[in-house]
mmCIF file with all atom_site columns, C-alpha atoms in Angstrom:
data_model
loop_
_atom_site.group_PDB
_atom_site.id
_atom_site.type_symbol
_atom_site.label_atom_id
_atom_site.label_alt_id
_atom_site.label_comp_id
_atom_site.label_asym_id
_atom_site.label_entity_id
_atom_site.label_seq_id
_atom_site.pdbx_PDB_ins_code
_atom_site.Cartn_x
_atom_site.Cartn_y
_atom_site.Cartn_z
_atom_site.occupancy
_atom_site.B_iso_or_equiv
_atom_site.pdbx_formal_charge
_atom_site.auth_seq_id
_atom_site.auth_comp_id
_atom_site.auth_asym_id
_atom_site.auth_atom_id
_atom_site.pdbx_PDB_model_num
ATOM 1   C CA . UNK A 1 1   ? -51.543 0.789  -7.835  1.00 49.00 ? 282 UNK A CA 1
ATOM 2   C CA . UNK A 1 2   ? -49.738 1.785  -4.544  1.00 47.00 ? 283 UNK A CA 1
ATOM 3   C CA . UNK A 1 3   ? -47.188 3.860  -7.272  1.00 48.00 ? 284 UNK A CA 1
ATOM 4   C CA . UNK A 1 4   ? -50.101 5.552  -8.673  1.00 48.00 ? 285 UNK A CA 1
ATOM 5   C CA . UNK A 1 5   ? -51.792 6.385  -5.299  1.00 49.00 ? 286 UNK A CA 1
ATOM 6   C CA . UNK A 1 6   ? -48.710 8.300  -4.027  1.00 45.00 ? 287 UNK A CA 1
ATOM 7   C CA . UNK A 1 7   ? -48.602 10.365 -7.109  1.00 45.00 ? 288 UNK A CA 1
ATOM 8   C CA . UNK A 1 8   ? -52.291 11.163 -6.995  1.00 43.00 ? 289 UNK A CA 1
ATOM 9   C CA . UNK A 1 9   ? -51.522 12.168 -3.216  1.00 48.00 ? 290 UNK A CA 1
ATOM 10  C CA . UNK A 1 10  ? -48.649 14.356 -3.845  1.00 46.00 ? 291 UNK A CA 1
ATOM 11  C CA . UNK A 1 11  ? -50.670 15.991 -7.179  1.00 42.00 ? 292 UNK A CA 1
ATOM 12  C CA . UNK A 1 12  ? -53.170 17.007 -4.258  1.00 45.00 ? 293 UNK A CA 1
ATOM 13  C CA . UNK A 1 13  ? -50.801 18.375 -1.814  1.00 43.00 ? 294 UNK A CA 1
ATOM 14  C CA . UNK A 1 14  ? -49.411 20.434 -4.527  1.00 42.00 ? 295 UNK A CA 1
ATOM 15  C CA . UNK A 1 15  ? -52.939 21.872 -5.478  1.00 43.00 ? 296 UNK A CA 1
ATOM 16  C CA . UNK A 1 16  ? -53.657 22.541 -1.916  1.00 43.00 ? 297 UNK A CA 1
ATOM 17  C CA . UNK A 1 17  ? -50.749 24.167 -1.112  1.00 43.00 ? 298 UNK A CA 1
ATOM 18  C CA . UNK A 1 18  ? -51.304 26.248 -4.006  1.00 44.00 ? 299 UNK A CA 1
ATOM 19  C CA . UNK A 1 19  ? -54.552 26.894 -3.046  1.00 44.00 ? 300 UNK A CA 1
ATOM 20  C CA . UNK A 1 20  ? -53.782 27.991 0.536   1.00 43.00 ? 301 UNK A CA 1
ATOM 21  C CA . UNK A 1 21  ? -51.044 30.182 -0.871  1.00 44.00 ? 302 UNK A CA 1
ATOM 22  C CA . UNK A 1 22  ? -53.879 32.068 -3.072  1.00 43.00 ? 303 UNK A CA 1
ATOM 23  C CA . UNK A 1 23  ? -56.250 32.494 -0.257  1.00 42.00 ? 304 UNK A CA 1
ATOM 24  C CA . UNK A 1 24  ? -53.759 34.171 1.971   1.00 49.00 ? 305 UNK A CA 1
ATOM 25  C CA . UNK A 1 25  ? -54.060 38.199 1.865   1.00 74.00 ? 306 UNK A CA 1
ATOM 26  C CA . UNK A 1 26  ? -52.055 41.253 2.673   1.00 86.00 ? 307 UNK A CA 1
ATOM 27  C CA . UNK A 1 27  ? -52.598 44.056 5.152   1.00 93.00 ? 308 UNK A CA 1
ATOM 28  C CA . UNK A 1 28  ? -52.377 46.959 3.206   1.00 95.00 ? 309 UNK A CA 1
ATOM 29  C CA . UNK A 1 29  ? -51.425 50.547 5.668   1.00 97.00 ? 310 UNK A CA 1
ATOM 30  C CA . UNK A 1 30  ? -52.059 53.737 3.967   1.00 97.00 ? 311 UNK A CA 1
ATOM 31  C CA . UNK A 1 31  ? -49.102 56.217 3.315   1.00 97.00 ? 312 UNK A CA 1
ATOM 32  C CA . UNK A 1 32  ? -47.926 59.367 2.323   1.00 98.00 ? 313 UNK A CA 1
ATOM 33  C CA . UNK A 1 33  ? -45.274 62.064 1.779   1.00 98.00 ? 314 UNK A CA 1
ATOM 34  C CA . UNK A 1 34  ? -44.960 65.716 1.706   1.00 98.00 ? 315 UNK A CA 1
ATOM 35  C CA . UNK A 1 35  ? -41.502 67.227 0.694   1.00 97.00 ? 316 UNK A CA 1
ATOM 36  C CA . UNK A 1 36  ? -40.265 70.256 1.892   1.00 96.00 ? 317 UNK A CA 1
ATOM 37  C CA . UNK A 1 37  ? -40.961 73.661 0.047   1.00 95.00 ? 318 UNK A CA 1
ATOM 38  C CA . UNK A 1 38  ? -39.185 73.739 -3.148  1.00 93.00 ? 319 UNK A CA 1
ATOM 39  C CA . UNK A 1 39  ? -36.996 70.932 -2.023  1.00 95.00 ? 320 UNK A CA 1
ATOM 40  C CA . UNK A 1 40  ? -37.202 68.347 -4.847  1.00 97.00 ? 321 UNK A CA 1
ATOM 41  C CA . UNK A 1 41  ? -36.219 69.167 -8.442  1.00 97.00 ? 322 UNK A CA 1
ATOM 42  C CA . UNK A 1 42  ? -36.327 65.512 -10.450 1.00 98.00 ? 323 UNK A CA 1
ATOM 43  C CA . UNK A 1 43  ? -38.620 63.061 -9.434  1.00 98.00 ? 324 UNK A CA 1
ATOM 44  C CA . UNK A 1 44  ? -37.926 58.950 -10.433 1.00 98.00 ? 325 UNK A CA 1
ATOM 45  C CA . UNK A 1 45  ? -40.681 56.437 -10.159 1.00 98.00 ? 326 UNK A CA 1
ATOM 46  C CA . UNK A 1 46  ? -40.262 52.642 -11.039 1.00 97.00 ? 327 UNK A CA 1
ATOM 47  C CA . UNK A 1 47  ? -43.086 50.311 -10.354 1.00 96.00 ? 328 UNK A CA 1
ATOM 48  C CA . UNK A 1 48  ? -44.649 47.034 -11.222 1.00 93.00 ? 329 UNK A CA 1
ATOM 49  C CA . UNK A 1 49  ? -48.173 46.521 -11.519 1.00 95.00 ? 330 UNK A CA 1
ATOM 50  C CA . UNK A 1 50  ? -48.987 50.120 -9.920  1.00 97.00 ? 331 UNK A CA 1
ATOM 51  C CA . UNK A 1 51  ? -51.018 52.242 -11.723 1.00 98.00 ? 332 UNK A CA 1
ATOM 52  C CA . UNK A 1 52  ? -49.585 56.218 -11.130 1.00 98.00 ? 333 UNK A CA 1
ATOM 53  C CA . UNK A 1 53  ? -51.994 58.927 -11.301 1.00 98.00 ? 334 UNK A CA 1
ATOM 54  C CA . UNK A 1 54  ? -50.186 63.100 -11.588 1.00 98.00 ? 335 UNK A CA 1
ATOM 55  C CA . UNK A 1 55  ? -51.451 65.768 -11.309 1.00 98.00 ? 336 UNK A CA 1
ATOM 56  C CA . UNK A 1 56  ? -50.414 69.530 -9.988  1.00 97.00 ? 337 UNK A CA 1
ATOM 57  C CA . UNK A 1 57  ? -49.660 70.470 -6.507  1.00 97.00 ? 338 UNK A CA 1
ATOM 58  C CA . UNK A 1 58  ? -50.516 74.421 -5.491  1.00 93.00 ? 339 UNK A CA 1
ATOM 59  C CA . UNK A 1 59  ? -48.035 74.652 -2.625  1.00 95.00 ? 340 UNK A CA 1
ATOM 60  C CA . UNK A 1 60  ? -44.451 73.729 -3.933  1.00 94.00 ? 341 UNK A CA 1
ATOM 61  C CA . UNK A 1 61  ? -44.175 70.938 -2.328  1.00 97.00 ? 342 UNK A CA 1
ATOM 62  C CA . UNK A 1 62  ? -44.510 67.176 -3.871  1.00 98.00 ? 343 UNK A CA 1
ATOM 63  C CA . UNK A 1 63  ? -47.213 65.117 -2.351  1.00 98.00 ? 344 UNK A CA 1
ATOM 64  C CA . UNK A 1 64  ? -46.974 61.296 -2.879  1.00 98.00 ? 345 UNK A CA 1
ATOM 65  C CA . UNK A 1 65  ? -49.973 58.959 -1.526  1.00 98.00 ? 346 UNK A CA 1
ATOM 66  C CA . UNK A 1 66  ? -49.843 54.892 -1.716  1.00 98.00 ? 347 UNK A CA 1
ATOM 67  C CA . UNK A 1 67  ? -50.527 51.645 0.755   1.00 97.00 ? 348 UNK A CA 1
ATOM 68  C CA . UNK A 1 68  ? -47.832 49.450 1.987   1.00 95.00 ? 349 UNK A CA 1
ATOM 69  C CA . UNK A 1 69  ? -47.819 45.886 2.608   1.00 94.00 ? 350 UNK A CA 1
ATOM 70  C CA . UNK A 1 70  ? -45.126 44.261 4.397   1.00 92.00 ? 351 UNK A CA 1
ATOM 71  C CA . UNK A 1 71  ? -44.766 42.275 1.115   1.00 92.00 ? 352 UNK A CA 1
ATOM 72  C CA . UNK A 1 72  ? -44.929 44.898 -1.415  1.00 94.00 ? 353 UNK A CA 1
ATOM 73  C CA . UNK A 1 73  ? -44.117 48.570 0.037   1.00 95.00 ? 354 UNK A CA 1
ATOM 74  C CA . UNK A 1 74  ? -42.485 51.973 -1.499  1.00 97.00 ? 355 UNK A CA 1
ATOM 75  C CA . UNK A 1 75  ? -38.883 53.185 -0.696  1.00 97.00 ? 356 UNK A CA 1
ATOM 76  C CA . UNK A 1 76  ? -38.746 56.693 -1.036  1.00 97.00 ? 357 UNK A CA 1
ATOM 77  C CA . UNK A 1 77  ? -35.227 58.343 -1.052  1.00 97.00 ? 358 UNK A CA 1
ATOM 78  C CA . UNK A 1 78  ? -33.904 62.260 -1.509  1.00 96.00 ? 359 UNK A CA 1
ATOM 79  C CA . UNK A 1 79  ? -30.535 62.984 -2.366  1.00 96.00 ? 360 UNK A CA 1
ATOM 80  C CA . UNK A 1 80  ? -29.545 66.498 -4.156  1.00 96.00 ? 361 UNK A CA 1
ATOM 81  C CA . UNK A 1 81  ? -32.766 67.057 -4.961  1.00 97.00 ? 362 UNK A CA 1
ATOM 82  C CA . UNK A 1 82  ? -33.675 63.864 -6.853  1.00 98.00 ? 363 UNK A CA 1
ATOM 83  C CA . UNK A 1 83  ? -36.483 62.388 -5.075  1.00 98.00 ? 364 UNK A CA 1
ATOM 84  C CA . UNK A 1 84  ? -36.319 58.524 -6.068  1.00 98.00 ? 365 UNK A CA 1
ATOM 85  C CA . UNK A 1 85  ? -39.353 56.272 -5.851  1.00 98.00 ? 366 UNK A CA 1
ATOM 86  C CA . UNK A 1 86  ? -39.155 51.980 -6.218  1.00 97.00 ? 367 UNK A CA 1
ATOM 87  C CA . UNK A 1 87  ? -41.443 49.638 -5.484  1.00 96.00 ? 368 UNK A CA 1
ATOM 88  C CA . UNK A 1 88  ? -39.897 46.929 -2.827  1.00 96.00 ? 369 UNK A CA 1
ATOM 89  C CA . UNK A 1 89  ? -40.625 42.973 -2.486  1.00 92.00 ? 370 UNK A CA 1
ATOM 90  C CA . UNK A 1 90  ? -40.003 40.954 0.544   1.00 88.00 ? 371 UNK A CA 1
ATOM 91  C CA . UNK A 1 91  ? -42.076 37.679 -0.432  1.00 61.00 ? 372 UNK A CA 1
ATOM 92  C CA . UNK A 1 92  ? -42.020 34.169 -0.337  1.00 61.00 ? 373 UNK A CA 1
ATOM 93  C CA . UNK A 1 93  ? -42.790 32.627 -3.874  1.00 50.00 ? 374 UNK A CA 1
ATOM 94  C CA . UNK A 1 94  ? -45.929 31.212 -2.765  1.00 49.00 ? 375 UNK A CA 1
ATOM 95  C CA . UNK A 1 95  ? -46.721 34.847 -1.882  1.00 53.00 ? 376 UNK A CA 1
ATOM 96  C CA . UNK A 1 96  ? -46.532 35.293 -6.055  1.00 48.00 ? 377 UNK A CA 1
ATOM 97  C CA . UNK A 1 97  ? -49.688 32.392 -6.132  1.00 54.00 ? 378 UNK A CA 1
ATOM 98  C CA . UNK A 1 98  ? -52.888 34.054 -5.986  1.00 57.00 ? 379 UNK A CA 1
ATOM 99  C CA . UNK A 1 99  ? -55.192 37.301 -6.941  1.00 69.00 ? 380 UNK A CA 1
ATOM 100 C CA . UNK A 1 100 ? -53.314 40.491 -6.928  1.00 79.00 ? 381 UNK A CA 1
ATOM 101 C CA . UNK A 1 101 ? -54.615 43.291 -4.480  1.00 88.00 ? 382 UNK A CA 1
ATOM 102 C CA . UNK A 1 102 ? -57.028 45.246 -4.506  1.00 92.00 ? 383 UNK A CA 1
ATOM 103 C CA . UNK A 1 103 ? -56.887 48.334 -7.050  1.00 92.00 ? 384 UNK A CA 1
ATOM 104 C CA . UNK A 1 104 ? -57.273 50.630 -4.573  1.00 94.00 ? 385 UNK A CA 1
ATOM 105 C CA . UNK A 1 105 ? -53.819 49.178 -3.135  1.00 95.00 ? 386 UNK A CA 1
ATOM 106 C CA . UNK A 1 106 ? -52.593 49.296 -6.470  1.00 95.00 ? 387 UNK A CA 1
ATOM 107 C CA . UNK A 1 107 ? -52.436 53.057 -7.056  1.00 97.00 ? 388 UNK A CA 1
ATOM 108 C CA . UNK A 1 108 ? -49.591 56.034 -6.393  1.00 98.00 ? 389 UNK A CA 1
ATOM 109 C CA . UNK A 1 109 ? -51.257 59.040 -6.530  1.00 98.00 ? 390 UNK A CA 1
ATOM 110 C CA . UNK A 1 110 ? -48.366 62.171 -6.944  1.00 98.00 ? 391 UNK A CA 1
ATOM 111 C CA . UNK A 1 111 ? -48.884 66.079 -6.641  1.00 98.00 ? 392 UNK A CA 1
ATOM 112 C CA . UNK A 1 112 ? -46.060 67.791 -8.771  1.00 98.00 ? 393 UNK A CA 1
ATOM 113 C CA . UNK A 1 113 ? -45.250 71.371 -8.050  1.00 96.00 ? 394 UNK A CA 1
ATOM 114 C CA . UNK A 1 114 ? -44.163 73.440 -11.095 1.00 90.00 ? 395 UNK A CA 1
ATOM 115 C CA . UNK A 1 115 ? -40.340 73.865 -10.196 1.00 89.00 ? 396 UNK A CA 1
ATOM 116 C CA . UNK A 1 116 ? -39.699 70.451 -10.813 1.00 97.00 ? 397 UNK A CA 1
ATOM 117 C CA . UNK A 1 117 ? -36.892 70.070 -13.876 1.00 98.00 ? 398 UNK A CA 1
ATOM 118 C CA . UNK A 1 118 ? -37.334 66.394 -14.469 1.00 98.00 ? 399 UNK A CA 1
ATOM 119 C CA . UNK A 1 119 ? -39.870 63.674 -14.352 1.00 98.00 ? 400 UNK A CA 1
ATOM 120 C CA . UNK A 1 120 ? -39.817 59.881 -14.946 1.00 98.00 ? 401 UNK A CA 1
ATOM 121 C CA . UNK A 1 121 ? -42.238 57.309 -14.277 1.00 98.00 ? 402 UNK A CA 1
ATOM 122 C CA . UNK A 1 122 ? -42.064 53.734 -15.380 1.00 98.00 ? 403 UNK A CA 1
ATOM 123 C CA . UNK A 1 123 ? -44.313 50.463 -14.651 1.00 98.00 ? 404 UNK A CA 1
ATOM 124 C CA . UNK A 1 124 ? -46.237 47.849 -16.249 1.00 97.00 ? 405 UNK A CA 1
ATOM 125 C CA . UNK A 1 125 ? -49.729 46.489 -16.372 1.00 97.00 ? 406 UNK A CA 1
ATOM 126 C CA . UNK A 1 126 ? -51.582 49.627 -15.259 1.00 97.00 ? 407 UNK A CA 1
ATOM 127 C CA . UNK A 1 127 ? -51.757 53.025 -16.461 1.00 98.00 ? 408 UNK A CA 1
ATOM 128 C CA . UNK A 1 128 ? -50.514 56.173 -16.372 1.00 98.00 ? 409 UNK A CA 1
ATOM 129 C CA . UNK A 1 129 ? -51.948 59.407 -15.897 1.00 98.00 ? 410 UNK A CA 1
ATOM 130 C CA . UNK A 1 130 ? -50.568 62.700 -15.903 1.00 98.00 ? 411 UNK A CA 1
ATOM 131 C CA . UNK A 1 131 ? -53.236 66.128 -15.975 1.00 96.00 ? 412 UNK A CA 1
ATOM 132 C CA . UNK A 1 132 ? -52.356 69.346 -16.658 1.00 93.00 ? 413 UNK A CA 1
ATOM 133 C CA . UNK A 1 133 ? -48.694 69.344 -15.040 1.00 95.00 ? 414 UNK A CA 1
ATOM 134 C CA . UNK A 1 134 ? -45.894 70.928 -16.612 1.00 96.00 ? 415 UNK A CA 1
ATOM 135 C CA . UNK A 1 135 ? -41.624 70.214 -16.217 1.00 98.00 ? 416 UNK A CA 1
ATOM 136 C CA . UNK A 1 136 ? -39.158 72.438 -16.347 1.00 97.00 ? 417 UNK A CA 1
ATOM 137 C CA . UNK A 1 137 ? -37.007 70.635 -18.438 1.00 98.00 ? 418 UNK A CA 1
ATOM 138 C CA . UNK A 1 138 ? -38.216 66.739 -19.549 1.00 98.00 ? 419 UNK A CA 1
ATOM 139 C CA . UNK A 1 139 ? -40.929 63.984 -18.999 1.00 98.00 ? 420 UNK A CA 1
ATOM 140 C CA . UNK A 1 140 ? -40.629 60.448 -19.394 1.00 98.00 ? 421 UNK A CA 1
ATOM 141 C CA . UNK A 1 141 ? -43.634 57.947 -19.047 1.00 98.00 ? 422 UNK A CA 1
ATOM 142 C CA . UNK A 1 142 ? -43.339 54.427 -19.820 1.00 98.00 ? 423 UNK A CA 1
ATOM 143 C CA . UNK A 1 143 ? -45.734 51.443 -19.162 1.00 98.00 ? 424 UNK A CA 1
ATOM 144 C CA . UNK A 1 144 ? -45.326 47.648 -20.257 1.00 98.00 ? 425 UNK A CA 1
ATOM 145 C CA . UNK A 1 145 ? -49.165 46.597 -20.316 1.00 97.00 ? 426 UNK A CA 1
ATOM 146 C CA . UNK A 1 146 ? -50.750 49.686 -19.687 1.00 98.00 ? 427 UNK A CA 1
ATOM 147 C CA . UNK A 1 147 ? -51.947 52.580 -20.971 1.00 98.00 ? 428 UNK A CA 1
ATOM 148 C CA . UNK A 1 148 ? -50.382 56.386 -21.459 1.00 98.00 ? 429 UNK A CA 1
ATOM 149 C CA . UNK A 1 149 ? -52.936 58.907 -20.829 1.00 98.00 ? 430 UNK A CA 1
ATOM 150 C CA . UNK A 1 150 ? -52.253 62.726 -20.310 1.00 98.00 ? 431 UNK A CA 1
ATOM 151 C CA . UNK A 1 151 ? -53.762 66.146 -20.420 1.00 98.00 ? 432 UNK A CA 1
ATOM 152 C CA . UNK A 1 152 ? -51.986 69.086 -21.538 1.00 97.00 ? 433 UNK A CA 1
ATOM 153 C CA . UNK A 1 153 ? -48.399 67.688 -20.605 1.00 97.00 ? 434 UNK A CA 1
ATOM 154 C CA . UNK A 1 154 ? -45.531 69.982 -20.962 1.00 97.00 ? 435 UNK A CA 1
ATOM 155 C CA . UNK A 1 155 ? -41.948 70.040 -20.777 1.00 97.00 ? 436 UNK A CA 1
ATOM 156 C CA . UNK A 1 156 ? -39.354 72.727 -21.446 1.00 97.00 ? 437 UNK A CA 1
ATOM 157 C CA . UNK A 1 157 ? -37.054 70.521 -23.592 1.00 98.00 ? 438 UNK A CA 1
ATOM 158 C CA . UNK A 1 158 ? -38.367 67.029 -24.165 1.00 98.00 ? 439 UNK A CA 1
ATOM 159 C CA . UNK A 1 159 ? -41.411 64.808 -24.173 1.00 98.00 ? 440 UNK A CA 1
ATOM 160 C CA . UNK A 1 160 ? -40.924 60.773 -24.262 1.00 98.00 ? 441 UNK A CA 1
ATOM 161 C CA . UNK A 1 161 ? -43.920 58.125 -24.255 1.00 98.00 ? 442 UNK A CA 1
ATOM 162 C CA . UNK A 1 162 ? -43.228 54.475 -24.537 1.00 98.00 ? 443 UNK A CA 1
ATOM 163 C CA . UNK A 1 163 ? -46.672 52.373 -24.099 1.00 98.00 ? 444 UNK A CA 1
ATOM 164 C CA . UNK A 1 164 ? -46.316 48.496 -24.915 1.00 98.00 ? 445 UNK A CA 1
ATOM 165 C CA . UNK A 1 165 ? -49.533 46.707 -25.335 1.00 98.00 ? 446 UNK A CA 1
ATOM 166 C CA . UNK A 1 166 ? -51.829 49.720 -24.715 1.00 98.00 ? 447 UNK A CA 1
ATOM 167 C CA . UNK A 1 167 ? -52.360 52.583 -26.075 1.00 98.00 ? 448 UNK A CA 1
ATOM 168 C CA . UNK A 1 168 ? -50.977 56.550 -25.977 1.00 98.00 ? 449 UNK A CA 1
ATOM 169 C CA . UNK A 1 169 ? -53.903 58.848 -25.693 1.00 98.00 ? 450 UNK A CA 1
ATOM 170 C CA . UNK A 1 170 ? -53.834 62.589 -25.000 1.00 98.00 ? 451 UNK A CA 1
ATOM 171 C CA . UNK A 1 171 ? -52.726 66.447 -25.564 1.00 98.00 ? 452 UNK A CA 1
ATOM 172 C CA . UNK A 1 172 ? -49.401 67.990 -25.193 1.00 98.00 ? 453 UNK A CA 1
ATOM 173 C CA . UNK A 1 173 ? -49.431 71.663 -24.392 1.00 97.00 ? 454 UNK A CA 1
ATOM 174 C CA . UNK A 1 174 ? -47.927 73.970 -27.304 1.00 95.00 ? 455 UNK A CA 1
ATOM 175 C CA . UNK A 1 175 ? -48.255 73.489 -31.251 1.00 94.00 ? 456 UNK A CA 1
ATOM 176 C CA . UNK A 1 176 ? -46.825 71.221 -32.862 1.00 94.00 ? 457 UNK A CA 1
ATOM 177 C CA . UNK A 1 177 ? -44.291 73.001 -34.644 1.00 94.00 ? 458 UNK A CA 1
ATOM 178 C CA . UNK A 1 178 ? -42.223 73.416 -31.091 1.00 96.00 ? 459 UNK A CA 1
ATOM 179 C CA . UNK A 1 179 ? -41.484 69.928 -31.755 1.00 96.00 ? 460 UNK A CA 1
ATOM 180 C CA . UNK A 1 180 ? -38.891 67.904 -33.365 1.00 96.00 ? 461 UNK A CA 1
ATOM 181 C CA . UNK A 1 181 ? -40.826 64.283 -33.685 1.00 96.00 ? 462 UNK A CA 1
ATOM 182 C CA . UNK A 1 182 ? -39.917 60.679 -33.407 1.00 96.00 ? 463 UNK A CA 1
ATOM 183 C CA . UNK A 1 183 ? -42.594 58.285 -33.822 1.00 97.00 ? 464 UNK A CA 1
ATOM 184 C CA . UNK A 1 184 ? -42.481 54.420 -33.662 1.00 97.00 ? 465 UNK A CA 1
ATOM 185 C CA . UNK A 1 185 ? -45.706 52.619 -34.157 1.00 97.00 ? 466 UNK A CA 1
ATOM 186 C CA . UNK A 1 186 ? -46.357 48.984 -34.302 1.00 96.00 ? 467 UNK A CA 1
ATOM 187 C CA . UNK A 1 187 ? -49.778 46.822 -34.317 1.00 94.00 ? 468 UNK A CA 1
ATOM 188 C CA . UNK A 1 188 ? -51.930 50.195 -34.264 1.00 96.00 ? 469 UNK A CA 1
ATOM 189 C CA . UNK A 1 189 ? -53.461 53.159 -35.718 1.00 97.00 ? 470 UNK A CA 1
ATOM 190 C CA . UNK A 1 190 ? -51.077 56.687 -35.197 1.00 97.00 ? 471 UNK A CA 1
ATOM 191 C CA . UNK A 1 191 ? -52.463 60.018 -35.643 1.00 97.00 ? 472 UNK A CA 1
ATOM 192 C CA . UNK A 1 192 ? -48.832 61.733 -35.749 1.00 96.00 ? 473 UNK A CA 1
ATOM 193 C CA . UNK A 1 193 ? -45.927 61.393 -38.376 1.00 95.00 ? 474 UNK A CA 1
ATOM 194 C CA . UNK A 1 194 ? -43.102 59.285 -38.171 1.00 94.00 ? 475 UNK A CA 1
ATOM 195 C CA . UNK A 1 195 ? -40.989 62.092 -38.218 1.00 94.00 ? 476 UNK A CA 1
ATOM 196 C CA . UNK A 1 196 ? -40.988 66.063 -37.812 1.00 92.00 ? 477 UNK A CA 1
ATOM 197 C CA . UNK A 1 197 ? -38.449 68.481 -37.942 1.00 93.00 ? 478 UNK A CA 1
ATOM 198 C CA . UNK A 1 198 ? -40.202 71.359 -36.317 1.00 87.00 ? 479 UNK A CA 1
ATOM 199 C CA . UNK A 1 199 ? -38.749 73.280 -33.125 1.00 91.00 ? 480 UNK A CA 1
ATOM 200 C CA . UNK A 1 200 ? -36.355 73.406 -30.094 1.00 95.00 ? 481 UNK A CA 1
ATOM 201 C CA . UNK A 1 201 ? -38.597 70.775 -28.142 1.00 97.00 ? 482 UNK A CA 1
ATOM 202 C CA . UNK A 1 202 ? -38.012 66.678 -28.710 1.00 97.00 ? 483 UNK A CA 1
ATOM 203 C CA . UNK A 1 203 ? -40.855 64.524 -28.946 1.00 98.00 ? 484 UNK A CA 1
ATOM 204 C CA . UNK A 1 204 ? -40.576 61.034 -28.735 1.00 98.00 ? 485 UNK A CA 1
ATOM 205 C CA . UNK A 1 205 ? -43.463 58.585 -29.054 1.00 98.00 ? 486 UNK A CA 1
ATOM 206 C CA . UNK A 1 206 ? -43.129 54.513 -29.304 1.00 98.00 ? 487 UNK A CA 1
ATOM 207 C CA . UNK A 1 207 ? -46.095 51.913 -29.190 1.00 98.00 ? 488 UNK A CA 1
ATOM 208 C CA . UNK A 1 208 ? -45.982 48.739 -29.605 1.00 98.00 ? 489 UNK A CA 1
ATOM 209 C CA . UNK A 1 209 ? -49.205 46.876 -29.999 1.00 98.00 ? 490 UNK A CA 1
ATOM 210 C CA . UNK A 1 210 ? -51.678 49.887 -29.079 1.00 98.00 ? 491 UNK A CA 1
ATOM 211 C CA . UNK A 1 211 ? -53.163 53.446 -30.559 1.00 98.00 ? 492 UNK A CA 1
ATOM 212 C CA . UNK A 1 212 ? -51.645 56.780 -30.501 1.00 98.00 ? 493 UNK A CA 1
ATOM 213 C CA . UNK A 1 213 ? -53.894 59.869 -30.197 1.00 98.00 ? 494 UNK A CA 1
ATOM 214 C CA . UNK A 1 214 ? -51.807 62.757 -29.412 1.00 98.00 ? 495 UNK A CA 1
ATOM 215 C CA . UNK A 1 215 ? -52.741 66.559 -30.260 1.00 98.00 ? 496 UNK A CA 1
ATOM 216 C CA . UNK A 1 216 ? -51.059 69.938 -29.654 1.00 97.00 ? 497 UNK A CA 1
ATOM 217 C CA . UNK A 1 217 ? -53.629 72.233 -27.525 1.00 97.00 ? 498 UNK A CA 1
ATOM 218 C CA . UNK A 1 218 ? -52.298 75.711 -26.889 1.00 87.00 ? 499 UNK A CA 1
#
């Protein structure tokens, strides 16, 4: 009885001390950064569980806005004009137990001026969203439990969409006999062909478990 006692009393300090763990919360600041004029020319973004909204910015310079925690926060480097982007733990792992933050804490909102050559963005469980913003050169979007979404998205020389359990939904800018296709589809319904040998431009679209709705809009 006395055995069975102790284990029933350590089961209980386990659940509490998961329970405190949840109830704790983070102090989320709000953030931002403006580049210089012209000053960035590839832009590299690699988040978890960060949903990325882009969009155009008017006055050449990129705009990034986001909340920091002093568990979860954004390191933002330039070098030769590659602006790099990573989201940063410092936690505990009982600082893993728990709800997640807010979405409003949750989001990086960027403002892409038109000189920029190359774009990536990468993370998983939230979406990304890209309006009306065009690259230079390429674009890269990729998100592991999230969705793709995009309006009008152009690049000079290549397009690549990678969505894993969600779906790639939107409208690339130029016909689509610019393109040279690639398309991987698995678990879902695909509006494009598997292949296309059309023009100059690559595009490359893979889903895996999710839709793909992507037209040409001129």
């Amino acid at each position: 009885m006395k055995k069975i006692s102790a284990c029933l009393g350590a089961v209980a300090a386990v659940l509490l001390l998961f329970a405190c763990a949840g109830c704790s919360e983070q102090t989320f600041t709000e953030k931002s950064y403006t580049s210089d004029e012209n000053a960035v020319t590839e832009i590299a973004i690699d988040a978890e569980d960060r949903e990325i909204e882009v969009s155009a910015s008017e006055d050449g310079r990129v705009h990034i806005g986001w909340f920091d925690s002093k568990e979860e926060y954004l390191d933002l480097s330039v070098s030769d004009g590659v602006l790099t982007v990573t989201l940063c733990y410092d936690k505990d792992w009982t600082d893993y137990i728990g709800v997640k933050p807010a979405a409003e804490y949750r989001r990086i909102e960027v403002k892409v001026p038109s000189g920029v050559a190359v774009f990536s963005a990468s993370t998983t469980n939230e979406d990304i969203t890209v309006t009306a913003v065009s690259f230079t050169e390429s674009v890269s979007l990729s998100s592991n439990g999230g969705c793709l979404v995009f309006e009008r998205l152009d690049a000079g020389a290549s397009i690549s969409l990678t969505a894993k359990n969600g779906d790639i939904t939107g409208s690339v800018a130029g016909s689509m006999e610019d393109f040279s296709l690639s398309c991987t589809i698995k678990k879902g319904d695909c509006n494009l062909p598997t292949s296309w040998d059309g023009g100059p431009k690559s595009l490359s679209v893979d889903c895996n478990n999710g839709d793909i709705e992507v037209t040409f809009v001129q």
